[in-house]
CSV table of C-alpha atoms in Angstrom, one decimal:
chain,number,residue,atom,x,y,z
A,1,MET,CA,-5.1,-34.4,42.9
A,2,ILE,CA,-1.6,-33.4,41.9
A,3,GLN,CA,-2.1,-35.1,38.5
A,4,LEU,CA,-5.3,-33.2,38.0
A,5,SER,CA,-3.6,-29.9,38.8
A,6,LYS,CA,-0.8,-30.6,36.3
A,7,ALA,CA,-3.4,-31.4,33.6
A,8,PHE,CA,-5.2,-28.2,34.4
A,9,LEU,CA,-2.1,-26.1,34.1
A,10,LEU,CA,-1.1,-27.8,30.8
A,11,PHE,CA,-4.6,-27.1,29.5
A,12,ALA,CA,-4.4,-23.5,30.5
A,13,ALA,CA,-1.0,-23.1,28.9
A,14,LEU,CA,-2.3,-24.6,25.6
A,15,CYS,CA,-5.2,-22.2,25.7
A,16,ARG,CA,-2.9,-19.2,26.1
A,17,MET,CA,-0.8,-20.4,23.2
A,18,ALA,CA,-3.8,-20.7,21.0
A,19,SER,CA,-5.0,-17.3,22.0
A,20,ALA,CA,-1.6,-15.7,21.3
A,21,ALA,CA,-1.6,-17.3,17.8
A,22,GLY,CA,-4.6,-15.3,16.9
A,23,PRO,CA,-8.0,-16.3,15.5
A,24,ALA,CA,-8.2,-19.1,13.0
A,25,PRO,CA,-8.7,-18.1,9.4
A,26,PRO,CA,-12.3,-18.3,8.1
A,27,GLY,CA,-13.4,-21.4,6.3
A,28,ASN,CA,-16.2,-19.8,4.3
A,29,TYR,CA,-16.1,-16.8,2.0
A,30,VAL,CA,-18.6,-14.4,0.3
A,31,LEU,CA,-17.7,-13.3,-3.2
A,32,THR,CA,-18.5,-9.7,-4.2
A,33,GLU,CA,-18.2,-8.3,-7.7
A,34,ILE,CA,-16.9,-4.7,-7.1
A,35,ALA,CA,-16.4,-3.6,-10.7
A,36,THR,CA,-17.6,-4.8,-14.1
A,37,SER,CA,-14.7,-3.5,-16.1
A,38,GLY,CA,-11.0,-2.6,-15.8
A,39,PRO,CA,-7.6,-3.8,-17.1
A,40,SER,CA,-7.3,-7.5,-17.0
A,41,PHE,CA,-3.6,-7.3,-16.1
A,42,TRP,CA,-4.1,-5.4,-12.8
A,43,SER,CA,-4.8,-6.9,-9.3
A,44,PRO,CA,-6.7,-4.2,-7.3
A,45,PRO,CA,-5.0,-3.3,-4.0
A,46,ILE,CA,-6.9,-3.5,-0.7
A,47,ASN,CA,-6.3,-2.0,2.7
A,48,THR,CA,-7.1,-3.2,6.2
A,49,SER,CA,-10.5,-1.6,6.2
A,50,GLY,CA,-11.5,-3.5,3.0
A,51,GLN,CA,-11.3,-0.5,0.7
A,52,VAL,CA,-10.3,-1.5,-2.9
A,53,VAL,CA,-8.9,0.7,-5.6
A,54,GLY,CA,-8.6,0.1,-9.3
A,55,TRP,CA,-9.0,1.8,-12.6
A,56,ASN,CA,-10.8,5.1,-11.8
A,57,PHE,CA,-12.7,3.7,-8.9
A,58,LEU,CA,-12.6,3.3,-5.2
A,59,TRP,CA,-14.8,0.7,-3.6
A,60,ILE,CA,-15.8,1.4,0.0
A,61,PRO,CA,-17.5,-1.2,2.2
A,62,VAL,CA,-20.5,-0.1,4.3
A,63,SER,CA,-18.5,-1.0,7.4
A,64,ALA,CA,-14.9,-2.2,7.9
A,65,ASN,CA,-14.3,-5.4,5.9
A,66,ALA,CA,-18.0,-5.8,5.0
A,67,PRO,CA,-18.8,-7.7,1.7
A,68,VAL,CA,-21.3,-5.0,0.7
A,69,GLY,CA,-20.2,-1.5,-0.4
A,70,SER,CA,-20.4,1.3,-3.0
A,71,LEU,CA,-18.3,2.1,-6.0
A,72,VAL,CA,-17.2,5.7,-6.3
A,73,PRO,CA,-14.9,7.5,-8.7
A,74,PHE,CA,-12.0,9.4,-7.1
A,75,SER,CA,-11.1,12.9,-8.3
A,76,GLY,CA,-8.2,12.8,-10.7
A,77,GLY,CA,-9.0,9.4,-12.0
A,78,GLY,CA,-6.5,7.0,-13.5
A,79,LEU,CA,-5.2,3.7,-12.2
A,80,GLY,CA,-4.9,3.3,-8.5
A,81,THR,CA,-1.9,1.1,-7.8
A,82,ALA,CA,-1.7,1.2,-3.9
A,83,ILE,CA,-3.9,2.3,-1.0
A,84,ASP,CA,-2.8,2.8,2.6
A,85,ASP,CA,-4.9,2.2,5.7
A,86,ARG,CA,-5.9,5.8,5.9
A,87,GLY,CA,-7.3,5.6,2.4
A,88,GLN,CA,-4.6,7.5,0.5
A,89,ILE,CA,-4.2,6.3,-3.0
A,90,VAL,CA,-1.2,6.5,-5.3
A,91,GLY,CA,-1.3,5.7,-9.0
A,92,ALA,CA,-0.9,7.0,-12.5
A,93,SER,CA,-3.3,9.3,-14.4
A,94,LEU,CA,-3.2,10.7,-17.9
A,95,GLY,CA,-2.0,14.3,-18.2
A,96,PRO,CA,-0.7,16.6,-20.8
A,97,GLN,CA,2.7,14.9,-20.6
A,98,GLY,CA,1.4,11.4,-20.6
A,99,MET,CA,0.8,9.1,-17.6
A,100,LEU,CA,2.0,10.8,-14.4
A,101,PRO,CA,2.1,9.7,-10.8
A,102,PHE,CA,-0.6,11.1,-8.5
A,103,LEU,CA,-1.5,11.1,-4.8
A,104,TRP,CA,-5.2,11.1,-3.8
A,105,THR,CA,-5.9,12.0,-0.2
A,106,PRO,CA,-9.4,11.6,1.4
A,107,ASP,CA,-11.0,14.6,3.1
A,108,THR,CA,-11.2,12.4,6.3
A,109,PRO,CA,-9.6,9.0,6.9
A,110,ASN,CA,-11.2,6.4,4.6
A,111,ALA,CA,-13.7,8.9,3.1
A,112,SER,CA,-15.1,8.7,-0.4
A,113,SER,CA,-14.2,12.2,-1.3
A,114,GLY,CA,-10.8,13.8,-1.5
A,115,THR,CA,-8.3,15.7,-3.6
A,116,SER,CA,-5.6,14.6,-6.0
A,117,VAL,CA,-2.2,16.1,-6.5
A,118,ALA,CA,0.6,15.2,-8.9
A,119,ILE,CA,3.8,13.7,-7.7
A,120,PRO,CA,6.8,15.2,-9.5
A,121,ALA,CA,8.5,12.0,-10.7
A,122,PRO,CA,12.0,12.4,-12.2
A,123,PRO,CA,12.2,12.9,-16.0
A,124,GLY,CA,12.1,9.6,-18.0
A,125,VAL,CA,10.1,7.6,-15.5
A,126,SER,CA,7.2,5.8,-17.2
A,127,SER,CA,4.2,5.7,-15.0
A,128,LEU,CA,2.3,3.5,-17.4
A,129,ASN,CA,4.2,0.4,-16.2
A,130,MET,CA,5.0,1.5,-12.7
A,131,THR,CA,5.1,-0.4,-9.4
A,132,MET,CA,4.1,2.0,-6.6
A,133,SER,CA,3.7,1.7,-2.9
A,134,ILE,CA,2.7,4.0,0.0
A,135,ASN,CA,3.1,3.6,3.8
A,136,SER,CA,1.1,4.9,6.7
A,137,TYR,CA,3.3,8.0,7.0
A,138,GLY,CA,2.4,8.9,3.4
A,139,GLN,CA,5.8,8.1,1.8
A,140,VAL,CA,5.5,7.0,-1.8
A,141,ILE,CA,7.9,5.0,-3.9
A,142,GLY,CA,7.6,4.1,-7.6
A,143,SER,CA,9.6,2.2,-10.1
A,144,ASP,CA,9.0,1.5,-13.8
A,145,ASP,CA,10.0,-1.5,-15.9
A,146,SER,CA,13.5,-0.1,-16.7
A,147,GLY,CA,14.3,0.5,-13.0
A,148,LEU,CA,13.9,4.3,-13.0
A,149,SER,CA,12.4,5.2,-9.7
A,150,PHE,CA,11.4,7.9,-7.3
A,151,PHE,CA,11.1,8.1,-3.5
A,152,TRP,CA,8.8,10.9,-2.2
A,153,THR,CA,8.3,12.0,1.4
A,154,PRO,CA,5.5,14.3,2.5
A,155,SER,CA,6.4,17.5,4.5
A,156,THR,CA,4.0,16.4,7.2
A,157,PRO,CA,2.5,13.0,7.9
A,158,ASN,CA,0.0,12.1,5.1
A,159,GLY,CA,0.5,15.6,3.6
A,160,THR,CA,0.0,16.5,-0.1
A,161,THR,CA,3.3,18.4,-0.5
A,162,GLY,CA,6.8,16.9,-0.1
A,163,THR,CA,10.2,16.3,-1.5
A,164,LEU,CA,11.9,13.7,-3.8
A,165,ASN,CA,14.9,11.8,-2.6
A,166,PRO,CA,17.5,12.1,-5.4
A,167,ASP,CA,19.5,9.1,-4.2
A,168,SER,CA,20.1,7.0,-7.4
A,169,ARG,CA,20.6,3.9,-5.3
A,170,PHE,CA,16.8,3.7,-5.0
A,171,ASN,CA,16.5,2.7,-8.6
A,172,GLY,CA,14.3,-0.4,-8.8
A,173,VAL,CA,12.3,0.2,-5.6
A,174,THR,CA,9.3,-2.1,-5.1
A,175,ARG,CA,7.8,-1.7,-1.6
A,176,ILE,CA,8.0,0.6,1.4
A,177,ASN,CA,6.9,-0.3,5.0
A,178,ASP,CA,5.7,1.9,7.8
A,179,PHE,CA,9.2,2.2,9.2
A,180,GLY,CA,10.4,3.6,6.0
A,181,GLN,CA,12.3,0.5,4.9
A,182,VAL,CA,12.5,0.1,1.1
A,183,THR,CA,13.0,-3.1,-0.9
A,184,LEU,CA,14.5,-3.1,-4.4
A,185,ASN,CA,13.9,-5.4,-7.3
A,186,PRO,CA,17.2,-6.9,-8.5
A,187,VAL,CA,16.0,-7.3,-12.1
A,188,PRO,CA,17.1,-3.9,-13.4
A,189,ARG,CA,20.2,-4.1,-11.3
A,190,ALA,CA,22.0,-6.8,-13.1
A,191,GLY,CA,24.2,-9.0,-11.0
A,192,ASN,CA,22.8,-7.7,-7.7
A,193,THR,CA,20.7,-9.6,-5.2
A,194,PRO,CA,17.5,-8.2,-3.6
A,195,THR,CA,18.3,-5.2,-1.5
A,196,LEU,CA,16.8,-3.7,1.7
A,197,PHE,CA,17.3,0.0,2.6
A,198,THR,CA,16.8,0.9,6.2
A,199,PRO,CA,16.6,4.5,7.4
A,200,THR,CA,19.1,5.6,10.0
A,201,ALA,CA,17.6,8.9,10.9
A,202,ASP,CA,14.3,10.7,11.1
A,203,ARG,CA,12.4,10.9,7.9
């Protein structure tokens, strides 16, 4: 009886461990062609709802993470380089002064319609070859091939107006997380190792 109880407790513990580890990854997949054209050098970003953004398009699944959806153009057009879980898109679009960074915000979270505003990147930043990232607060970072960068924070969460951080140490930014931590690419910073910036005060 004691041995049986020990075996049961061990089995229960193993079940709890398996549950804590999360569900197993799927073994089968469905392939969906979401666009028939676009730049071959670009890997379309995707958010946790399954929305995909690319060259002048936003693909929205019929339900979260469904393999069926619709392709819609987003106002402002251009190349979407990142999309957050709310459906905000950052990228570069062609304007009078060349390729310029933009922020597209859906009318409601994950909606197919929205508005686009320009992000005032510093002079000299080339948006054509830019790595951009956005977090759930709506902070946007961008960096071109030469390492010239910008770090933009909205005035309100997910707002469409904000301010640029002029700190030159952000040159070479690559990604930003929801805490506001920023990683830097060491390539344009010769002799330096990968760098992590962590905020020490409110955004």
